[in-house]
mmCIF file of C-alpha atoms and ligand atoms in Angstrom:
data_model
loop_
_atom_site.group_PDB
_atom_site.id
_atom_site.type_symbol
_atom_site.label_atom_id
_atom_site.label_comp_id
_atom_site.label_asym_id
_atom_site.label_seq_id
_atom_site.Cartn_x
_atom_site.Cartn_y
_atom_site.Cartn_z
ATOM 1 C CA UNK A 27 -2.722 28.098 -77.742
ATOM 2 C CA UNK A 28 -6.040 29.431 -78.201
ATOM 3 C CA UNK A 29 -6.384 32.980 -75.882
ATOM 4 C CA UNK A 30 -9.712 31.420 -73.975
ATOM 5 C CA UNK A 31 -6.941 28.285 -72.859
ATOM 6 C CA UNK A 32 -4.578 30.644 -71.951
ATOM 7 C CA UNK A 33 -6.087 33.014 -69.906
ATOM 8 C CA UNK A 34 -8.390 30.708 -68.081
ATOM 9 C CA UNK A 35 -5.272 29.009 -66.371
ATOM 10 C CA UNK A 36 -4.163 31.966 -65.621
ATOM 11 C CA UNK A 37 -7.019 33.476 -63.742
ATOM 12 C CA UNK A 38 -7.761 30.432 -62.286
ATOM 13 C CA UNK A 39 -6.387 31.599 -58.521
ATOM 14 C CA UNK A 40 -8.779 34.987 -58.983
ATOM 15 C CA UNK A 41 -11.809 33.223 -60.246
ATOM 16 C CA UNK A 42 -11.062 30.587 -57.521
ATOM 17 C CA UNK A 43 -11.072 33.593 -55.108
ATOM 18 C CA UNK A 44 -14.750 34.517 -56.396
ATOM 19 C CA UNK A 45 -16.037 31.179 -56.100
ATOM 20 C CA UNK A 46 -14.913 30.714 -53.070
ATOM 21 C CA UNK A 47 -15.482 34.299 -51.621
ATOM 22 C CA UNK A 48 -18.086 34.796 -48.797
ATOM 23 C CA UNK A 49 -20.138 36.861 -50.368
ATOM 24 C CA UNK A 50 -20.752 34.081 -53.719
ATOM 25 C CA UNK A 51 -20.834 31.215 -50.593
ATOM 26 C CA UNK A 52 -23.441 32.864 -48.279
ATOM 27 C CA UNK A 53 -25.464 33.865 -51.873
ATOM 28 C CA UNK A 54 -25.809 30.393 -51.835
ATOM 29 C CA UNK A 55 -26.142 29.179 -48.293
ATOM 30 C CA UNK A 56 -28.794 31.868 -48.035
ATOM 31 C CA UNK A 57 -26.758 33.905 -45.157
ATOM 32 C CA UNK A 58 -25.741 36.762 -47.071
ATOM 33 C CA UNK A 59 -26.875 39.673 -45.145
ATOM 34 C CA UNK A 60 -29.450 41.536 -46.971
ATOM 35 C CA UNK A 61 -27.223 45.139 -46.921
ATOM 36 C CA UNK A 62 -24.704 43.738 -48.534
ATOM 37 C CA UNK A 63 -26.829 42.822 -51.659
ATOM 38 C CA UNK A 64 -28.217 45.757 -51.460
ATOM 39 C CA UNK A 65 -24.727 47.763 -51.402
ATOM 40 C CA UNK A 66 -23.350 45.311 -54.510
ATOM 41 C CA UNK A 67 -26.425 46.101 -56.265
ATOM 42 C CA UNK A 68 -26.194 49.999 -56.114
ATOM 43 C CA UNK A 69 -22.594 49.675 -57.216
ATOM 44 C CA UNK A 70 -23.313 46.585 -59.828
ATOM 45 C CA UNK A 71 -26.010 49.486 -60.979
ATOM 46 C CA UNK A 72 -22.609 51.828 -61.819
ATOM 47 C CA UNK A 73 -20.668 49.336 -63.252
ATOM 48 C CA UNK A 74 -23.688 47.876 -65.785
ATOM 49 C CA UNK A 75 -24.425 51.085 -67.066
ATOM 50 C CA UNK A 76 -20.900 52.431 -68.027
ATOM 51 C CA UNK A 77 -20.546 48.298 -69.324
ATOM 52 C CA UNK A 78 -22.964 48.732 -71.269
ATOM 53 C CA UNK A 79 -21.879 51.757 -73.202
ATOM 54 C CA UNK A 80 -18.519 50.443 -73.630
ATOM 55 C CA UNK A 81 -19.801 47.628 -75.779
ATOM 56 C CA UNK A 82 -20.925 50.476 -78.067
ATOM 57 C CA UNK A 83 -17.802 52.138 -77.826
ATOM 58 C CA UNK A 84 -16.231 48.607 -79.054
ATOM 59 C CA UNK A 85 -18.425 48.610 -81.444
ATOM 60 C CA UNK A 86 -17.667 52.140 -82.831
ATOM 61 C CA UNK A 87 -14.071 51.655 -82.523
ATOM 62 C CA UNK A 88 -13.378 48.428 -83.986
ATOM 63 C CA UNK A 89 -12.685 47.558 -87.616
ATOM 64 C CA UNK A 90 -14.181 43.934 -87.358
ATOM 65 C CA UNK A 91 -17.778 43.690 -88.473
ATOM 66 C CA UNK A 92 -18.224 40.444 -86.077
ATOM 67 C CA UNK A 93 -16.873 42.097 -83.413
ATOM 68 C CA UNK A 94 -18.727 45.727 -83.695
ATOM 69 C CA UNK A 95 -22.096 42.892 -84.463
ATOM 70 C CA UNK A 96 -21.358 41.364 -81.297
ATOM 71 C CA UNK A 97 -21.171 44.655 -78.678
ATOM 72 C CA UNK A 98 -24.034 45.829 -79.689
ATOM 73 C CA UNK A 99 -26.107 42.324 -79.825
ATOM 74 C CA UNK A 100 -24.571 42.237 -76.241
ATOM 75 C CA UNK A 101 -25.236 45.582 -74.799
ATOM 76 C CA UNK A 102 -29.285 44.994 -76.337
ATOM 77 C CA UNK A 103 -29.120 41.543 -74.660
ATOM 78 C CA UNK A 104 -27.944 43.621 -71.335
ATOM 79 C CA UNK A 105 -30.730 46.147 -71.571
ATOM 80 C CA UNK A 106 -33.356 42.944 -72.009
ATOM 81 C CA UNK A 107 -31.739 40.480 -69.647
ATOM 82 C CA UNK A 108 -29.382 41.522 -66.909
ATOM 83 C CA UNK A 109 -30.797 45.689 -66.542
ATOM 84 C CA UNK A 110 -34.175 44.633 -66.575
ATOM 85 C CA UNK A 111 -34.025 41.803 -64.071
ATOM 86 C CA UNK A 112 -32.025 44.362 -61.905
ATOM 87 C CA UNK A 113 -34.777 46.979 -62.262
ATOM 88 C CA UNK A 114 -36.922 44.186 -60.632
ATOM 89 C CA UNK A 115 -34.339 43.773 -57.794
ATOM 90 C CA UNK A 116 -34.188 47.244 -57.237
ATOM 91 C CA UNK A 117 -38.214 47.311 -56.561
ATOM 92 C CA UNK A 118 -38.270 44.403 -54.514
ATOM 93 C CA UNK A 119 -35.446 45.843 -52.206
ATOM 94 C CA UNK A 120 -37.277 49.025 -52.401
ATOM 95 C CA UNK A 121 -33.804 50.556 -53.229
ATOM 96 C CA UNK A 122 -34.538 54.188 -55.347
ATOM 97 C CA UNK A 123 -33.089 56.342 -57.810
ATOM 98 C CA UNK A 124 -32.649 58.776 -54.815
ATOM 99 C CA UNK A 125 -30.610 56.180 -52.907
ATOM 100 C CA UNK A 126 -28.243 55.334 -55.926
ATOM 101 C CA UNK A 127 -27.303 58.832 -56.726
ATOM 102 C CA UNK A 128 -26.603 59.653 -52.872
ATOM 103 C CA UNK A 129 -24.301 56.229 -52.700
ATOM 104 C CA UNK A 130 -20.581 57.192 -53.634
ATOM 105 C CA UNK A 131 -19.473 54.816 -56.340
ATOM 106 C CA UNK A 132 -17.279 52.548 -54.245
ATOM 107 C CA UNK A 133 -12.860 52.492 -55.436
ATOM 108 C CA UNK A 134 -13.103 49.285 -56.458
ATOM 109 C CA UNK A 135 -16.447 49.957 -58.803
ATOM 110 C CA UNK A 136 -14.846 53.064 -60.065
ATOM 111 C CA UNK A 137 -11.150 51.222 -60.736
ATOM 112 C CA UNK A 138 -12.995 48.278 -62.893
ATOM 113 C CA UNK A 139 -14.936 50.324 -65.009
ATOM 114 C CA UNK A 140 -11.714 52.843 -65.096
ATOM 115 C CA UNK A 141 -9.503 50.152 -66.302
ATOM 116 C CA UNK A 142 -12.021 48.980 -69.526
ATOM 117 C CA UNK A 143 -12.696 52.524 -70.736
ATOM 118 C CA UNK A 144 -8.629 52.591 -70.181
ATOM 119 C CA UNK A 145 -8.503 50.126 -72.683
ATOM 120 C CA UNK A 146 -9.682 52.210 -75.198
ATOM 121 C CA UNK A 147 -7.407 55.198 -75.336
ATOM 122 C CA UNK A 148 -4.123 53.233 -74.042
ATOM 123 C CA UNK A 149 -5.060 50.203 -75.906
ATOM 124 C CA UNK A 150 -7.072 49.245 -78.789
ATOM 125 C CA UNK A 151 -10.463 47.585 -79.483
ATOM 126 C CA UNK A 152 -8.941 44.095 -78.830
ATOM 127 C CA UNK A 153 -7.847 45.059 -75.113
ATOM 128 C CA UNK A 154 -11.134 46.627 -74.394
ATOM 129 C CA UNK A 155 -12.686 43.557 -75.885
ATOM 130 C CA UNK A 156 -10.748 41.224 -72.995
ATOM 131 C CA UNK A 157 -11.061 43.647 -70.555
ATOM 132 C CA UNK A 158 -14.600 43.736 -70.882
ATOM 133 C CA UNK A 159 -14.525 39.429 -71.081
ATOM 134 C CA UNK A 160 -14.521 38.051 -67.615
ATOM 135 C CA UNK A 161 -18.258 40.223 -66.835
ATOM 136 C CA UNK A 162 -19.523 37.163 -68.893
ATOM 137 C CA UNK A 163 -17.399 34.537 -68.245
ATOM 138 C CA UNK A 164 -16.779 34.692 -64.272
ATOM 139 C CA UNK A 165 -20.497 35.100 -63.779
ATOM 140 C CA UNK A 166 -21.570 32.148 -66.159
ATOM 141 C CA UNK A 167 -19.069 29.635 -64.434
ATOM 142 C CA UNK A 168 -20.600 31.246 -61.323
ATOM 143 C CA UNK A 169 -24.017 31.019 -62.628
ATOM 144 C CA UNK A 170 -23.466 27.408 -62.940
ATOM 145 C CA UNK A 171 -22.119 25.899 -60.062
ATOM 146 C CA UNK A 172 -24.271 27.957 -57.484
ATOM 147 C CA UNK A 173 -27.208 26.323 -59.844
ATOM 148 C CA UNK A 174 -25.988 23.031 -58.899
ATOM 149 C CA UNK A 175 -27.746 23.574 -55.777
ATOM 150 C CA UNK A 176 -29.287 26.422 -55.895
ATOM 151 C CA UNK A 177 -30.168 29.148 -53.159
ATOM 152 C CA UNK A 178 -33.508 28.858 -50.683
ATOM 153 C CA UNK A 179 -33.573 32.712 -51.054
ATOM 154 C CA UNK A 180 -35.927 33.724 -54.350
ATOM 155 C CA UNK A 181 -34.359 36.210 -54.638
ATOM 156 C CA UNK A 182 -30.724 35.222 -54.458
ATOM 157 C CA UNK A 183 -31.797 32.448 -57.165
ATOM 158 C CA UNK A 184 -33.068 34.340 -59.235
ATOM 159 C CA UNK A 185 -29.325 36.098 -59.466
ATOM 160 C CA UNK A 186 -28.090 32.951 -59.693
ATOM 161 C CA UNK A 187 -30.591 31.898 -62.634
ATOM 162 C CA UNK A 188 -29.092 35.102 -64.937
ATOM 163 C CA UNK A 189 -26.202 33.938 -65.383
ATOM 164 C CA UNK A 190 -26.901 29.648 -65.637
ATOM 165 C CA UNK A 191 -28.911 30.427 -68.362
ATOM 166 C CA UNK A 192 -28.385 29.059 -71.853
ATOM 167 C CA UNK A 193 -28.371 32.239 -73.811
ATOM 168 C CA UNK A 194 -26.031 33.802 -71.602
ATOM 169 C CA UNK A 195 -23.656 30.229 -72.334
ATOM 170 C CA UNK A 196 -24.584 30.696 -76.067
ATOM 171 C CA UNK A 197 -23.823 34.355 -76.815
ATOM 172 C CA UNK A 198 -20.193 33.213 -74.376
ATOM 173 C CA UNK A 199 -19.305 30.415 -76.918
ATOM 174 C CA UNK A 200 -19.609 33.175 -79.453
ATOM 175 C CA UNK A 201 -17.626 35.759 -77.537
ATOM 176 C CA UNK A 202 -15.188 33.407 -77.102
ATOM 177 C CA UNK A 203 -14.841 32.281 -80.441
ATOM 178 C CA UNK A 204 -14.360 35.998 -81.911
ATOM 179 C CA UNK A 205 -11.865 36.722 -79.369
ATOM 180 C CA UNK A 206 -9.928 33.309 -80.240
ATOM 181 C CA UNK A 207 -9.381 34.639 -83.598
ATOM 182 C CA UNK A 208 -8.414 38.327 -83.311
ATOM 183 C CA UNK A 209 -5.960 36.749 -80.671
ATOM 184 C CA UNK A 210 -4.629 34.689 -83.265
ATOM 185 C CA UNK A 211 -4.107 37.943 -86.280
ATOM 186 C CA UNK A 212 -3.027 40.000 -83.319
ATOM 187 C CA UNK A 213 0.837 41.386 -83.010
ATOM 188 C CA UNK A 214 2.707 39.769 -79.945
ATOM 189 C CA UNK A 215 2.250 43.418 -78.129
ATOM 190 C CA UNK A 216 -1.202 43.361 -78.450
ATOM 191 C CA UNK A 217 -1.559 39.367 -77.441
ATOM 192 C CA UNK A 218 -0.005 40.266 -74.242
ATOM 193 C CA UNK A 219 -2.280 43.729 -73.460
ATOM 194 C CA UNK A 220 -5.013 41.608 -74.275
ATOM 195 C CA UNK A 221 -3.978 38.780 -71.562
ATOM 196 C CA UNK A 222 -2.872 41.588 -69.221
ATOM 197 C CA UNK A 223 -6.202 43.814 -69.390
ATOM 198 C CA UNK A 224 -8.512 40.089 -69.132
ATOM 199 C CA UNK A 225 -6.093 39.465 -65.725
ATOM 200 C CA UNK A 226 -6.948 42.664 -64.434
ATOM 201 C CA UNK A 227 -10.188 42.613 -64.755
ATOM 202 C CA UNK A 228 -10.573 39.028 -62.977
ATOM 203 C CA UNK A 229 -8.446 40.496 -60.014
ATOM 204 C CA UNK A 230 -11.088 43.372 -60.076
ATOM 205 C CA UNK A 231 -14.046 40.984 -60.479
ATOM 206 C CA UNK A 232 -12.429 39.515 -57.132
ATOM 207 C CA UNK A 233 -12.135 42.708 -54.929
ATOM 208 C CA UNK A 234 -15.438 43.503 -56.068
ATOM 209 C CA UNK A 235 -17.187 41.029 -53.951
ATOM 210 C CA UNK A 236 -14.784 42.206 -51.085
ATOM 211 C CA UNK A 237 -15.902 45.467 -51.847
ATOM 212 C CA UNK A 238 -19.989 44.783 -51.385
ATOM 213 C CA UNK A 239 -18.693 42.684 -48.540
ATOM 214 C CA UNK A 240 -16.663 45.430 -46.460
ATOM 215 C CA UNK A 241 -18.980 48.435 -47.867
ATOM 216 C CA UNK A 242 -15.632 49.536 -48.799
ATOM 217 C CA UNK A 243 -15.498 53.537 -48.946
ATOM 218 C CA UNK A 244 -12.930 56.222 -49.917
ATOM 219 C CA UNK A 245 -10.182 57.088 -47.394
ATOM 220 C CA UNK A 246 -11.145 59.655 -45.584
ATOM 221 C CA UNK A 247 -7.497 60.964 -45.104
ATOM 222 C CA UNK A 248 -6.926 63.540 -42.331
ATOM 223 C CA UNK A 249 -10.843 64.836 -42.121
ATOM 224 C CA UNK A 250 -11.353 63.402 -38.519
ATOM 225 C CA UNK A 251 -8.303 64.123 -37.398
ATOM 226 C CA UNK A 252 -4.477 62.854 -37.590
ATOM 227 C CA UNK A 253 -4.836 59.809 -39.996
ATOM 228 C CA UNK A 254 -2.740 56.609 -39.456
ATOM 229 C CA UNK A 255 -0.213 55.745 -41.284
ATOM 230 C CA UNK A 256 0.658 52.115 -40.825
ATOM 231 C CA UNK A 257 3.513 50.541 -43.574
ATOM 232 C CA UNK A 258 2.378 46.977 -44.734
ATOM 233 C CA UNK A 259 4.373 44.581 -46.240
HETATM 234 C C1 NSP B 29 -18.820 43.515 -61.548
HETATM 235 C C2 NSP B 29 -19.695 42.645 -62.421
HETATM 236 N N1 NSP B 29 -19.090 41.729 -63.235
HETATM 237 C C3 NSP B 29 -19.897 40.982 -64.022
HETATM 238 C C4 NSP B 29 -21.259 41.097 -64.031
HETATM 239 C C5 NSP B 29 -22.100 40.201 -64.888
HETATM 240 N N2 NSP B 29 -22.578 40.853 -66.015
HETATM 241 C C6 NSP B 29 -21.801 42.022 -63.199
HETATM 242 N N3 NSP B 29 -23.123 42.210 -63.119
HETATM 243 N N4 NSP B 29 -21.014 42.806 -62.376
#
């Protein structure tokens, strides 16, 4: 079975979880309270910019000319597309360089990015490659049905419109097609890192909207006081 097949049924109940998460629904309903963008944007600012120089650590580790072509025509299309619309974000939110270097990177924006540079010293080019897969993929199937309808906020659309558009789809298809085949000359071991380090990163891709959504923090463990510790099952 082609790896694209595969792995889409099985992140199916994560990706599920996105789509139907508050934070993607009241994007689109227009209810999304305004500090939560903001926080997902700081963090989203943390996560781009070590994504982005991952692709040219794929690039630099790989053997496979496609795939080292690919990183880099990715992490350029970043810089032009996705960074720069962000940059435009950033100004109309009035949210500062001062204010992102004062916001602690959030667990869950620190774990992704954690587990794809991971990839690269436990794993090999391929891993990172899958790990790095669902950025693109989760957000275009996003993209799209949110487009379907569409957001009354500008602003919110205009998220939405990043990832719905057709060069995003195209430079996908081509993603996907030079994953399907280093899948294929892959050994068994490294088929199922590849699968593994793609799940992950759609259970992160989940928890990262909870994150925006709770402004989730680091424990703060016993600094105001005795800390609870409550077993759950
Ligand atoms: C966490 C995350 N995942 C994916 C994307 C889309 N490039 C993003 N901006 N942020």
């Amino acid at each position: 079975m082609l790896f694209t097949k595969l792995v889409r049924q099985k992140v199916t109940p994560y990706w599920e979880g996105s789509f139907q998460h508050p934070f993607i629904q009241e994007l689109e309903s227009d209810n999304l309270v305004p500090e939560i963008f903001r926080y997902y944007l700081i963090q989203d600012q943390y996560y781009l910019s070590h994504f982005s120089r991952l692709h040219f650590l794929i690039a630099q580790q790989t053997t496979d000319k496609a795939v080292a072509d690919l990183m880099v025509a990715e992490a350029k299309g970043l810089a032009s597309g996705e960074l720069a619309v962000r940059r435009d974000f950033f100004k109309q939110l009035a949210i500062t360089d001062k204010e992102v270097a004062q916001t602690p990177v959030a667990p869950t924006a620190y774990h992704y990015v954690s587990h794809m540079y991971r990839q690269l010293i436990d794993g090999t080019s391929n891993t990172a490659f899958a790990a790095a897969l669902p950025c693109s993929w989760l957000y275009h199937e996003i993209g799209v049905r949110l487009n379907q309808h569409g957001s009354p906020d500008p602003l919110y659309q205009q998220w939405i419109a990043t990832y719905a558009d057709k060069t995003a789809a195209a430079q996908l298809q081509q993603a996907c097609r030079v994953i399907n085949r280093l899948y294929q000359k892959s050994s068994v071991a490294e088929q199922q890192a590849m699968v593994q380090a793609l799940c992950i990163s759609s259970q992160l891709e989940y928890a990262f909207w909870q994150m925006a959504y709770t402004f989730e923090r680091w424990p703060k463990g016993a600094a105001n006081g005795s800390p609870k510790h409550v077993r759950q099952r």
